[in-house]
Coordinates of C-alpha atoms in Angstrom, one line a residue:
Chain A
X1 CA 20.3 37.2 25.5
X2 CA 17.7 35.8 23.2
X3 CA 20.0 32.6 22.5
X4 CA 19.7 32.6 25.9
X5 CA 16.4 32.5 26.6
X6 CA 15.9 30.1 24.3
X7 CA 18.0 27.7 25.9
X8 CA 16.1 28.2 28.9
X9 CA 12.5 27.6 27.1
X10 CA 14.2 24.4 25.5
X11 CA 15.5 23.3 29.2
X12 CA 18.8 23.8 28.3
X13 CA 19.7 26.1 30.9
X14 CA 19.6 26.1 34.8
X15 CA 16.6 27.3 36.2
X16 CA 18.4 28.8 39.2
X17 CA 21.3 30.4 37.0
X18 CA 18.6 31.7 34.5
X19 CA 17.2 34.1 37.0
X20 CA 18.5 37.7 35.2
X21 CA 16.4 36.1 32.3
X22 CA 13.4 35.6 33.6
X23 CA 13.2 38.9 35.3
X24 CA 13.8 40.9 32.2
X25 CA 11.4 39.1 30.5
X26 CA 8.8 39.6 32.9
X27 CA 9.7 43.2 33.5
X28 CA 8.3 43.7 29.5
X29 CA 9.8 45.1 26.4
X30 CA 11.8 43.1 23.6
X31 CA 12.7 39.9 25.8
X32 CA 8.8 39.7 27.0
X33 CA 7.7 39.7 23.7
X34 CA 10.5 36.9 22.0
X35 CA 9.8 34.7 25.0
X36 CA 6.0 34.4 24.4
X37 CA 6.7 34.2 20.5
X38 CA 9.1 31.5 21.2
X39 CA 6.4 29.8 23.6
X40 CA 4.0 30.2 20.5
X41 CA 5.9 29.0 18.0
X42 CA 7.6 26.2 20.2
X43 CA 3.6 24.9 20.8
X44 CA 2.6 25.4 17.0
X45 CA 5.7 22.9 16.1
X46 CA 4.8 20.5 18.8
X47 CA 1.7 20.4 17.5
X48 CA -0.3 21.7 20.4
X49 CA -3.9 23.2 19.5
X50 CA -4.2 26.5 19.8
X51 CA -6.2 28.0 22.1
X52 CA -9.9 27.5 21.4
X53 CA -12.1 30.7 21.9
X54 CA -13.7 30.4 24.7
X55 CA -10.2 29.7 26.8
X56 CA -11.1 32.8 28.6
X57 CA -14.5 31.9 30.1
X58 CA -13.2 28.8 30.6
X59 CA -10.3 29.5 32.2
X60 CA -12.1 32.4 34.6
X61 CA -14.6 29.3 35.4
X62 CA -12.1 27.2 36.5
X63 CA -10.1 30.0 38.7
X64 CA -13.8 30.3 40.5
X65 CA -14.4 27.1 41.4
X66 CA -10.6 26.5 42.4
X67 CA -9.8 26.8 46.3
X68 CA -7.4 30.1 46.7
X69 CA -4.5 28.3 48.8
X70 CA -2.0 31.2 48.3
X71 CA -3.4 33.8 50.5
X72 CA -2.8 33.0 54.5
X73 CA -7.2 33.9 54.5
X74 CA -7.5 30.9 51.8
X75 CA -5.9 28.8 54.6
X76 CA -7.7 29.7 57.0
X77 CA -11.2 28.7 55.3
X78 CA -9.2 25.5 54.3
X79 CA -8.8 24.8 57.6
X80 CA -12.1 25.4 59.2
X81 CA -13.9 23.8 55.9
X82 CA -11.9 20.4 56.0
X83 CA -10.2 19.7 59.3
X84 CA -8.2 16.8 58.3
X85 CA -5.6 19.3 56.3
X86 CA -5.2 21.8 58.6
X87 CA -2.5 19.2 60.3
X88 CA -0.5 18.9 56.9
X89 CA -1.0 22.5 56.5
X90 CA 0.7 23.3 59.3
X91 CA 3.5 21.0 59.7
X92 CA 4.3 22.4 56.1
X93 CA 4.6 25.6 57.1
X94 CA 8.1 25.3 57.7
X95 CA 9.2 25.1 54.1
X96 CA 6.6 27.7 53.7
X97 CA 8.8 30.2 52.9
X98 CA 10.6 28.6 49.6
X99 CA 7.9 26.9 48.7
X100 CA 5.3 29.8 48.5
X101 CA 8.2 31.4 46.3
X102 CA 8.9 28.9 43.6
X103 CA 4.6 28.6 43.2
X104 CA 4.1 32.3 43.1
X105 CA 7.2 32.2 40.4
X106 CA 5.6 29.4 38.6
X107 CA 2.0 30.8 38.6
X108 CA 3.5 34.2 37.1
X109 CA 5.3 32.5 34.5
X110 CA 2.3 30.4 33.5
X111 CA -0.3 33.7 33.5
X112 CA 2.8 35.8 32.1
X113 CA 2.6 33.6 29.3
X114 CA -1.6 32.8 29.5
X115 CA -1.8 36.9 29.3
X116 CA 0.0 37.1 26.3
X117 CA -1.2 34.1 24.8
X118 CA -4.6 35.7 25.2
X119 CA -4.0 39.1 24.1
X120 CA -2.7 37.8 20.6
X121 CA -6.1 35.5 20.8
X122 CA -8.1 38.5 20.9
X123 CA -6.0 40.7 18.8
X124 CA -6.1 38.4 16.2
X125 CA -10.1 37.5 16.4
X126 CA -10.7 40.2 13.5
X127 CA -9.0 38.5 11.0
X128 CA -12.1 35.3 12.0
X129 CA -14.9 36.3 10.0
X130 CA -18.2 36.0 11.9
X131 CA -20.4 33.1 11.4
X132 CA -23.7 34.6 9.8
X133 CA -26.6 32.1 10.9
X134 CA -28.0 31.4 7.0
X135 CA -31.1 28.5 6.9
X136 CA -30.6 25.5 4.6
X137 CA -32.3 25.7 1.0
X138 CA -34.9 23.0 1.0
X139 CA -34.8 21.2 -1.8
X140 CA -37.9 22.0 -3.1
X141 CA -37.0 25.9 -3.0
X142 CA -36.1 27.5 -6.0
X143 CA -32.0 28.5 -6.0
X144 CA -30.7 31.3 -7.1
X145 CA -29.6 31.1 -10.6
X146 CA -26.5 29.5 -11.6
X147 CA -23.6 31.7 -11.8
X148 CA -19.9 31.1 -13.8
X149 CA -16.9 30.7 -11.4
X150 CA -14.9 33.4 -11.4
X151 CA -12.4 33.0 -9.4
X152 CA -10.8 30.1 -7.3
X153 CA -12.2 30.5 -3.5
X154 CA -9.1 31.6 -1.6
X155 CA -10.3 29.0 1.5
X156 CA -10.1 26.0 -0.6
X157 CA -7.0 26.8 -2.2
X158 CA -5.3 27.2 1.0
X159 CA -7.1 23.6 2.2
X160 CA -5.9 22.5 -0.5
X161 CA -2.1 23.1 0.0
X162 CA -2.4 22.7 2.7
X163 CA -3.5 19.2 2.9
X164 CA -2.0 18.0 -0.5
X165 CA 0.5 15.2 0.0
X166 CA 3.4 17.2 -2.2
X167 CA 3.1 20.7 -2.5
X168 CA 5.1 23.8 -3.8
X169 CA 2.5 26.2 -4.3
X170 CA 2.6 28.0 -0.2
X171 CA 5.1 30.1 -1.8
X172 CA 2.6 31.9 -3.2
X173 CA 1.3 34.8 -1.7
X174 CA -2.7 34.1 -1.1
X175 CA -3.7 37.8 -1.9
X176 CA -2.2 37.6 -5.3
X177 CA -3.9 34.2 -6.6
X178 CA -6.8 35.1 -9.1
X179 CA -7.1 32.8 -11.8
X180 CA -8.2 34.0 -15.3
X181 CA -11.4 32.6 -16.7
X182 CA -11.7 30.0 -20.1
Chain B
X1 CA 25.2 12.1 5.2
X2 CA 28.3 10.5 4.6
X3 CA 26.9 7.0 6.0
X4 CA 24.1 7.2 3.7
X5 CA 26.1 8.3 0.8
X6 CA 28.6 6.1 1.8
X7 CA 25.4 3.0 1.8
X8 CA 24.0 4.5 -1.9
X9 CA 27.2 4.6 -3.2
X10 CA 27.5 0.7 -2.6
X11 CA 23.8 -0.2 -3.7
X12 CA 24.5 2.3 -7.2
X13 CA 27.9 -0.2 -7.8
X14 CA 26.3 -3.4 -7.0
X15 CA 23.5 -2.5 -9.1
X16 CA 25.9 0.1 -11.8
X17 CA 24.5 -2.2 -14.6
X18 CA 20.9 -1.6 -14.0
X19 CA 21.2 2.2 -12.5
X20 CA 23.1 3.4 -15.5
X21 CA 20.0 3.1 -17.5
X22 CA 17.4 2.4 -15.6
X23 CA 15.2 6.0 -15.2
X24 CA 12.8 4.5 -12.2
X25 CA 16.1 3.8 -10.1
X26 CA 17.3 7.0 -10.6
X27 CA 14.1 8.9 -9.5
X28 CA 13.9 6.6 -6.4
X29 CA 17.5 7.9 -5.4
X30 CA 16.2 11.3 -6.2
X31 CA 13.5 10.9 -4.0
X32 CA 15.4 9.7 -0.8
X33 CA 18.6 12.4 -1.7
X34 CA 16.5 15.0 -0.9
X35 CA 15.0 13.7 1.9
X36 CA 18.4 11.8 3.4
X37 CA 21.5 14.7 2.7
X38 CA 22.5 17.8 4.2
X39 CA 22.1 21.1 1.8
X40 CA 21.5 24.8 1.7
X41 CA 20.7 27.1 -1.7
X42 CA 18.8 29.0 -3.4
X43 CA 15.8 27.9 -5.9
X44 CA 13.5 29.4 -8.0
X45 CA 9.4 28.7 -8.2
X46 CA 7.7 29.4 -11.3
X47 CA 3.8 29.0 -11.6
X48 CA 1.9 30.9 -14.1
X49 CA 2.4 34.7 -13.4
X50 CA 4.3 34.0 -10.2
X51 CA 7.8 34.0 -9.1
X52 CA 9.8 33.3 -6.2
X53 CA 13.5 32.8 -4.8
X54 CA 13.4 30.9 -1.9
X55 CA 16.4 30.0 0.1
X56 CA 16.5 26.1 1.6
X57 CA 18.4 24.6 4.6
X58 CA 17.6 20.9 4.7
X59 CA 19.1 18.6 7.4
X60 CA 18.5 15.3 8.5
X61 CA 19.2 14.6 11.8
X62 CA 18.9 11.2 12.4
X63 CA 16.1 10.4 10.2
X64 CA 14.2 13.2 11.7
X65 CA 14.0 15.9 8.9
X66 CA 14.2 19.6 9.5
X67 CA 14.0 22.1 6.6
X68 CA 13.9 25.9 6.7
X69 CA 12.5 27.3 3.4
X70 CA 12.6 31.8 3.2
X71 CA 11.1 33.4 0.9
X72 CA 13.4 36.1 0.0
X73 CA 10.9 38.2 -2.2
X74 CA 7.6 40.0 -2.3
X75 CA 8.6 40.8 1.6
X76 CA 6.1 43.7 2.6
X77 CA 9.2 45.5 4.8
X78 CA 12.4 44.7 4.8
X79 CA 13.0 41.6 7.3
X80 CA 8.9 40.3 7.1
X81 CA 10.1 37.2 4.9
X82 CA 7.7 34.1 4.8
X83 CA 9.5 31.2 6.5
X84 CA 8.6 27.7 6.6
X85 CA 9.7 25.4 9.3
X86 CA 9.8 21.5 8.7
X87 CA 10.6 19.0 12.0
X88 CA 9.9 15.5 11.2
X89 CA 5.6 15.6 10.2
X90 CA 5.0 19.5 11.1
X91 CA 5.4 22.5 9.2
X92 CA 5.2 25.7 10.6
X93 CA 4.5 28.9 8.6
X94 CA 5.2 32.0 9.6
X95 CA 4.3 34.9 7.1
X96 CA 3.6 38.4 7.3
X97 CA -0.2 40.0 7.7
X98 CA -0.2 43.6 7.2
X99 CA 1.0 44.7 11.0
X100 CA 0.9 40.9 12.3
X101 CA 3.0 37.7 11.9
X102 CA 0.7 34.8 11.5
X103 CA 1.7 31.4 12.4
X104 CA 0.4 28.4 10.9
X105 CA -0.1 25.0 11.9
X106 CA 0.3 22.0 8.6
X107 CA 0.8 18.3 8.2
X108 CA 3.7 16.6 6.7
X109 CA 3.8 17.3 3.1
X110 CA 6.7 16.3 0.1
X111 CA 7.7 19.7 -0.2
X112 CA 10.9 21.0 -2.9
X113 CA 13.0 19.0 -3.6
X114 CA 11.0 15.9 -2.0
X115 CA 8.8 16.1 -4.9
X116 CA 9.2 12.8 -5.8
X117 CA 7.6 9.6 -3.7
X118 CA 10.0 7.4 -2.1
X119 CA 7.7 4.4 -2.8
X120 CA 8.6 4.6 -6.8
X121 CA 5.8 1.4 -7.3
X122 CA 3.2 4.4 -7.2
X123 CA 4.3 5.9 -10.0
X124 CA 4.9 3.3 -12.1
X125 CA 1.5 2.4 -13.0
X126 CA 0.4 5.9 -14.5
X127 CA 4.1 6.9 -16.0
X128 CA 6.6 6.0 -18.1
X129 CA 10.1 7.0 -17.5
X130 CA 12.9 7.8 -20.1
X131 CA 16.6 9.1 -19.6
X132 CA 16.4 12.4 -22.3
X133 CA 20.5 13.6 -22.1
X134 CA 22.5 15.5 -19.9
X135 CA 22.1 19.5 -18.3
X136 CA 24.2 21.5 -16.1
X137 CA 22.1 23.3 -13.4
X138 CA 22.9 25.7 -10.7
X139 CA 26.6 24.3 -11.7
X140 CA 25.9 20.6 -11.3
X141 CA 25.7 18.0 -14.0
X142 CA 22.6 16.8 -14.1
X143 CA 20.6 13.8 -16.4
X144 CA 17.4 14.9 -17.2
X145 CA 14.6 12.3 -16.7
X146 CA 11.1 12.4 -18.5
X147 CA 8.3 11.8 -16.8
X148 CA 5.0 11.1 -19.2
X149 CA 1.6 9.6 -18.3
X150 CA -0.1 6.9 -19.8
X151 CA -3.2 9.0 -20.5
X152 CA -4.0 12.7 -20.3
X153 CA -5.3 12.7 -16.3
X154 CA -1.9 13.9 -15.6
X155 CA 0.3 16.1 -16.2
X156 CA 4.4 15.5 -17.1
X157 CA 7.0 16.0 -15.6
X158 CA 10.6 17.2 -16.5
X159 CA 13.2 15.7 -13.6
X160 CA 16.8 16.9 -13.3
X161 CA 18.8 15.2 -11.0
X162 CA 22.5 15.9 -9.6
X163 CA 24.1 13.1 -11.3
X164 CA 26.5 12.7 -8.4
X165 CA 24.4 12.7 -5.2
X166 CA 21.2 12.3 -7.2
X167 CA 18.9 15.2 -5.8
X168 CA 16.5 17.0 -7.8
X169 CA 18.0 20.1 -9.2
X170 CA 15.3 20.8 -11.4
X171 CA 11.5 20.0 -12.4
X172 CA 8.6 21.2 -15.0
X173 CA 5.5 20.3 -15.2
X174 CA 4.1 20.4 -18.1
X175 CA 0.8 19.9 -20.0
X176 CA -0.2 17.7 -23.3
X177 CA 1.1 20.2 -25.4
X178 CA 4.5 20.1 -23.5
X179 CA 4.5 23.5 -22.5
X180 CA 5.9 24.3 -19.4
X181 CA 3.1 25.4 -16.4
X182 CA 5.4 25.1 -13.8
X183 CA 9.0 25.3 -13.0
X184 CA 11.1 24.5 -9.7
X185 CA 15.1 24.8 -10.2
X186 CA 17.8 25.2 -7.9
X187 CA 19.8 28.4 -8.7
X188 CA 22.7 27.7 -6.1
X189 CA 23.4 24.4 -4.2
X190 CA 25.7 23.3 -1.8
X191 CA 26.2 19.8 0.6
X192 CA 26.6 20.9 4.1
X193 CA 28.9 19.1 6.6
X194 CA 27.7 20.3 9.6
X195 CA 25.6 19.1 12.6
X196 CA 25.0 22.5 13.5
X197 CA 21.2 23.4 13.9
X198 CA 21.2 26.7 14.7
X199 CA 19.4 28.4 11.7
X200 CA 16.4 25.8 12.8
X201 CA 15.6 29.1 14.7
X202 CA 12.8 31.9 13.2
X203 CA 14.3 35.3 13.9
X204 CA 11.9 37.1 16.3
X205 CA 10.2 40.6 14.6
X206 CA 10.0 42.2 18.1
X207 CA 7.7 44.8 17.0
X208 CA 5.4 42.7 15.4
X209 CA 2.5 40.9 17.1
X210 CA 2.5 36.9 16.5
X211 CA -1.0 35.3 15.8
X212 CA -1.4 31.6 15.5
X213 CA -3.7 30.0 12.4
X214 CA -4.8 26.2 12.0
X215 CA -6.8 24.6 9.4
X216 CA -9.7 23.7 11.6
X217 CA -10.2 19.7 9.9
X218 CA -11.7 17.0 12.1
X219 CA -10.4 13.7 10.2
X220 CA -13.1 12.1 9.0
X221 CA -11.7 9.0 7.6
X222 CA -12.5 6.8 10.4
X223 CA -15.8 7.8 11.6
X224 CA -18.9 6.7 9.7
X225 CA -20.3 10.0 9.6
X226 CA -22.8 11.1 6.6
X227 CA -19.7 12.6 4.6
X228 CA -18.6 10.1 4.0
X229 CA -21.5 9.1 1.8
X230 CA -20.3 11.3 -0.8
X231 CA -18.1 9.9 -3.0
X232 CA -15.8 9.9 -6.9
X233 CA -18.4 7.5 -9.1
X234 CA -15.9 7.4 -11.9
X235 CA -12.2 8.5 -10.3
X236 CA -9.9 9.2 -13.0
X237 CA -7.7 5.8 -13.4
X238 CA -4.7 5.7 -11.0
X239 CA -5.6 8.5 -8.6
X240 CA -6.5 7.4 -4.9
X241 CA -8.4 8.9 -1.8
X242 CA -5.5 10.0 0.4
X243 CA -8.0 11.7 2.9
X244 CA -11.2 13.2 3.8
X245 CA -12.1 15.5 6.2
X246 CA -14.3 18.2 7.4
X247 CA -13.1 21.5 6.9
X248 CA -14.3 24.0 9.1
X249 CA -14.3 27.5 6.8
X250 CA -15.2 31.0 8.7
X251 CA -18.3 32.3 7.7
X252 CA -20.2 28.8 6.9
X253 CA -22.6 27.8 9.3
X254 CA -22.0 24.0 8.2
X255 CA -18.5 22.1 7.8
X256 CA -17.3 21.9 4.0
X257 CA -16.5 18.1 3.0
X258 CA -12.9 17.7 1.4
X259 CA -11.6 14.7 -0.5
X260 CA -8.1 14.4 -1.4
X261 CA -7.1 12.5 -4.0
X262 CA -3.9 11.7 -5.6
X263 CA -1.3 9.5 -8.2
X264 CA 1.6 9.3 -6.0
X265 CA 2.7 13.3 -7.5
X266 CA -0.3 15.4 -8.5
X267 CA -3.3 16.2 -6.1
X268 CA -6.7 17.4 -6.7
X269 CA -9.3 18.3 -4.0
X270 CA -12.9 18.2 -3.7
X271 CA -15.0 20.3 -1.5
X272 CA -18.8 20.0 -1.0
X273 CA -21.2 21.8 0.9
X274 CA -24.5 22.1 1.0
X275 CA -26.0 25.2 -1.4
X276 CA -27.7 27.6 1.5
X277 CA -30.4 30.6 1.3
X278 CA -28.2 33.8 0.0
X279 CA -25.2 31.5 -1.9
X280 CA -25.1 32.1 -5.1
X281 CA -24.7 28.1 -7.1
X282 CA -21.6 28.5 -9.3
X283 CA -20.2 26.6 -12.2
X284 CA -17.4 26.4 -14.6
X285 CA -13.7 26.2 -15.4
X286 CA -10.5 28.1 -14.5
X287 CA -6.8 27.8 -14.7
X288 CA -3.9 30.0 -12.9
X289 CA -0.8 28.3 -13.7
X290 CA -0.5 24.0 -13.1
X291 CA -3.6 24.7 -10.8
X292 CA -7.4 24.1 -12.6
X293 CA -10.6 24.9 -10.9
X294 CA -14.2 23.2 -11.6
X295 CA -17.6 24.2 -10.0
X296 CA -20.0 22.3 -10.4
X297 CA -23.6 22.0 -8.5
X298 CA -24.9 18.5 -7.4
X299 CA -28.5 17.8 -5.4
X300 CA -28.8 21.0 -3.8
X301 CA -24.6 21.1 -3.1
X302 CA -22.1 23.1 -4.1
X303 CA -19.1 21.3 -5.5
X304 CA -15.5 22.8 -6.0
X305 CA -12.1 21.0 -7.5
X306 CA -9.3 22.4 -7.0
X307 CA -5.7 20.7 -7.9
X308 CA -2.7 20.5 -9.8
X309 CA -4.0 18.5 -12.2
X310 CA -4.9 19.3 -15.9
X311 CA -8.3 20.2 -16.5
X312 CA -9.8 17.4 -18.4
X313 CA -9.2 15.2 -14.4
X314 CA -10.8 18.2 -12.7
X315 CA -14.1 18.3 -15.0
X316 CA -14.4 14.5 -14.7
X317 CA -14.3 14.5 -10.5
X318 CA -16.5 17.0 -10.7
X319 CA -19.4 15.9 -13.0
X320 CA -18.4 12.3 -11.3
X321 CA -18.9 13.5 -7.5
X322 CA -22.1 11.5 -6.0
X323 CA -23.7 11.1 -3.0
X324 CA -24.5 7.5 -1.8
X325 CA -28.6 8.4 -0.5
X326 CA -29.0 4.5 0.3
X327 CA -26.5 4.7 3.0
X328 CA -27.3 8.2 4.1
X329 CA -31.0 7.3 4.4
X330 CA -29.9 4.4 6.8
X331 CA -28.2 6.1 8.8

């Protein structure tokens, strides 16, 4: 089932055939969890950002100032707020039915996904340490006296793989990486 | 695989004269075997205290590289391996952090056993290449290449290569005294002759949460922006800026600075930020393994190197790191 799935993130597989998939995975458990790991991971290798961390705000902005077009209600302040739509409105109605579908389907899949994006944003925003607002010496000021290094900052030694040209050192567990002193 | 065997195999007859003996022509078909053939094994990663198996799958599917590296010790649990995903110029990392999976986000890098440039020319300046005999390694026959620098900014290198299809089987770095720092050797190697991709495929830890990690860098390289008025004054010969960017680091109210610099195999890194209320200055030396450490403190900045480089190029980038006032003023 999971081969599966992932034939259907990768558009390998029939949207209309794939239909046993998609509600598993939305009713929750393992399948729910390997299709928005698979999402994650298939965004991380396309080298899509990820989310920044104010998406939520952001996001519940945008949902304000967005019309609601889903509701019959939403119509109906469509229609008395701009007249010239109510016509189209209308004369769509008659594909209303399958239409309204595939959008609510497409909406759940994109918020199924936005939820559990978000939830592994915010589970994860311990591991961020918190800026602490420090002032700049001046350079008049007197610094704190010089100290010997004793150990290679973790941060820049991950910067460092990380952006090295060749590299063979990410094998290395971080945790483990104290240098000894000369 | 075949067609670009197939297309070596011709160059290494028309040229059988010259490749027989020549040690540069034989690391440039190391370098593009490992990036051009089909293989899966097992190697081995030495560096200092450290030690890890890792197992390789490397395909290229029309010229589009994809490489899964596990590491199949040190797992926390039992199935929490570290995995490293290469399509084409991204890596993906997924590793275990205590009861989460992180994923991380890098750039293209040469990674094992694409440790050796493709453009040879790079090399040729600060090495000098001899053939040194004959080895067997994880069962293939291999000719042993030595790598040594002109001068002692550099470390050398030990090359083994499959004297069949040419890949690197083997390498050691090692420092002036020719001790080995660093080892990188295939225990188990096979060709594979399949276009079958499925193990390009992480295997899900259901009951694990997955969290996504980036390096934070805004490039830096085209914009005229006051980091870049910091600069090497006296760069080691043969070593050149690759990049420099600002690195965004949690906890630092301001953006770090980092330089990369590099000879065409060993890189070094400089980081530079400005020395704030509470930070304690720091200065000195240290060495874990091929990688050395220098901190230095320059107008009112705190500078760090760190590289696999020996430590005679890390002192001298980081007494040598400057900042160009003229230009800053100006700005």
């Amino acid at each position: 089932m999971k081969d599966q799935l992932s034939a259907l993130i990768d558009g390998e597989l029939d949207i209309e055939s794939s239909e046993h998939l998609i509600i598993s995975a939305k009713s929750g458990g393992e399948l729910k969890n390997t299709w928005a790991t698979y999402h994650l991971i298939g965004d991380a290798m396309r080298g899509e950002a990820p989310l920044r961390q104010d998406f939520t705000s952001r996001v519940m902005l945008a949902l304000e100032a967005e019309p609601i077009v889903l509701a019959p209600k939403a119509t109906l302040s469509i229609e008395s707020d701009i007249g010239n739509i109510t016509s189209i409105t209308i004369n769509k109605s008659s594909h209303r039915t399958s239409g309204f579908w595939s959008i609510a389907a497409s909406v759940a899949a994109v918020m199924f996904v936005g939820v559990m994006v978000l939830q592994q944003q915010v589970n994860y925003s311990p591991e961020q340490v918190i800026m602490v607002k420090t002032e700049k010496v001046a350079p008049t000021e007197a610094l704190a006296p010089i100290e010997i290094a004793q150990s290679i900052p973790t941060e820049y030694l991950q910067a460092h793989q990380a952006a090295a040209p060749t590299g063979a050192a990410y094998y290395i567990q971080d945790a483990s990486f104290v240098g000894s002193n000369k | 695989m075949h067609k670009f065997f197939s297309a070596l195999l011709l160059s290494v007859i028309s040229l059988a004269t010259i490749a027989a003996d020549d040690p540069w022509f034989l690391l440039e078909k190391t370098a593009y075997a490992a990036r051009e053939l089909n293989y899966q094994g097992i190697f081995v990663y030495q560096n200092g205290k450290e030690t890890h198996s890792v197992q390789i799958t490397h395909m290229n599917q029309a010229g589009r590289e994809m490489t899964r590296n596990v590491v199949l010790d040190n797992r926390p649990q039992p199935g929490q391996a570290r995995e490293v995903y290469r399509h084409g110029e991204n890596i993906v990392i997924l590793r275990p952090h205590n009861q989460t999976m992180v994923i991380e986000k890098r750039r293209g890098q040469n990674l094992f056993p694409a440790m050796i440039p493709t453009n040879i020319q790079a090399i040729k300046a600060s090495y000098v290449a001899e053939l040194a005999g004959m080895d067997t390694i994880a069962g293939r026959e291999a000719q042993i290449i030595n790598l040594t620098p002109n001068d002692s900014y550099r470390y050398s290198y030990k090359i083994w290569a499959d004297t069949q299809y040419g890949l690197l089987l083997k390498m050691a770095l090692l420092d002036n005294k020719k001790q080995a720092l660093e080892h990188i050797a295939f225990n188990e190697i096979n060709t594979m002759d399949t276009q079958d991709i499925n193990w390009f495929q992480p295997k899900i830890d259901v009951t694990k949460q997955y969290v996504t990690k980036s390096y934070d860098m805004k490039d830096t390289s085209n914009h005229h922006q006051v980091h870049s008025n910091w600069f090497v004054s006296e760069l080691p010969i043969g070593y050149v800026k690759v990049d420099h960017r600002a690195l965004v680091v949690p906890g630092k109210t301001t953006t770090v600075d980092q330089m990369i610099f590099s000879d065409g195999i060993g890189s070094v890194s400089v980081f530079i930020e400005p020395l704030t209320k509470g930070m304690r200055p720091k200065m000195g030396h240290m060495q874990m393994g091929s990688t050395n450490m220098c901190a230095n403190v320059i107008d009112g900045h705190q500078v760090n190197v760190v590289g696999e480089v020996p430590e005679t190029t890390c002192r001298q980038i980081a007494k040598a790191v400057s900042l160009n006032k003229q230009t800053a003023l100006n700005k």
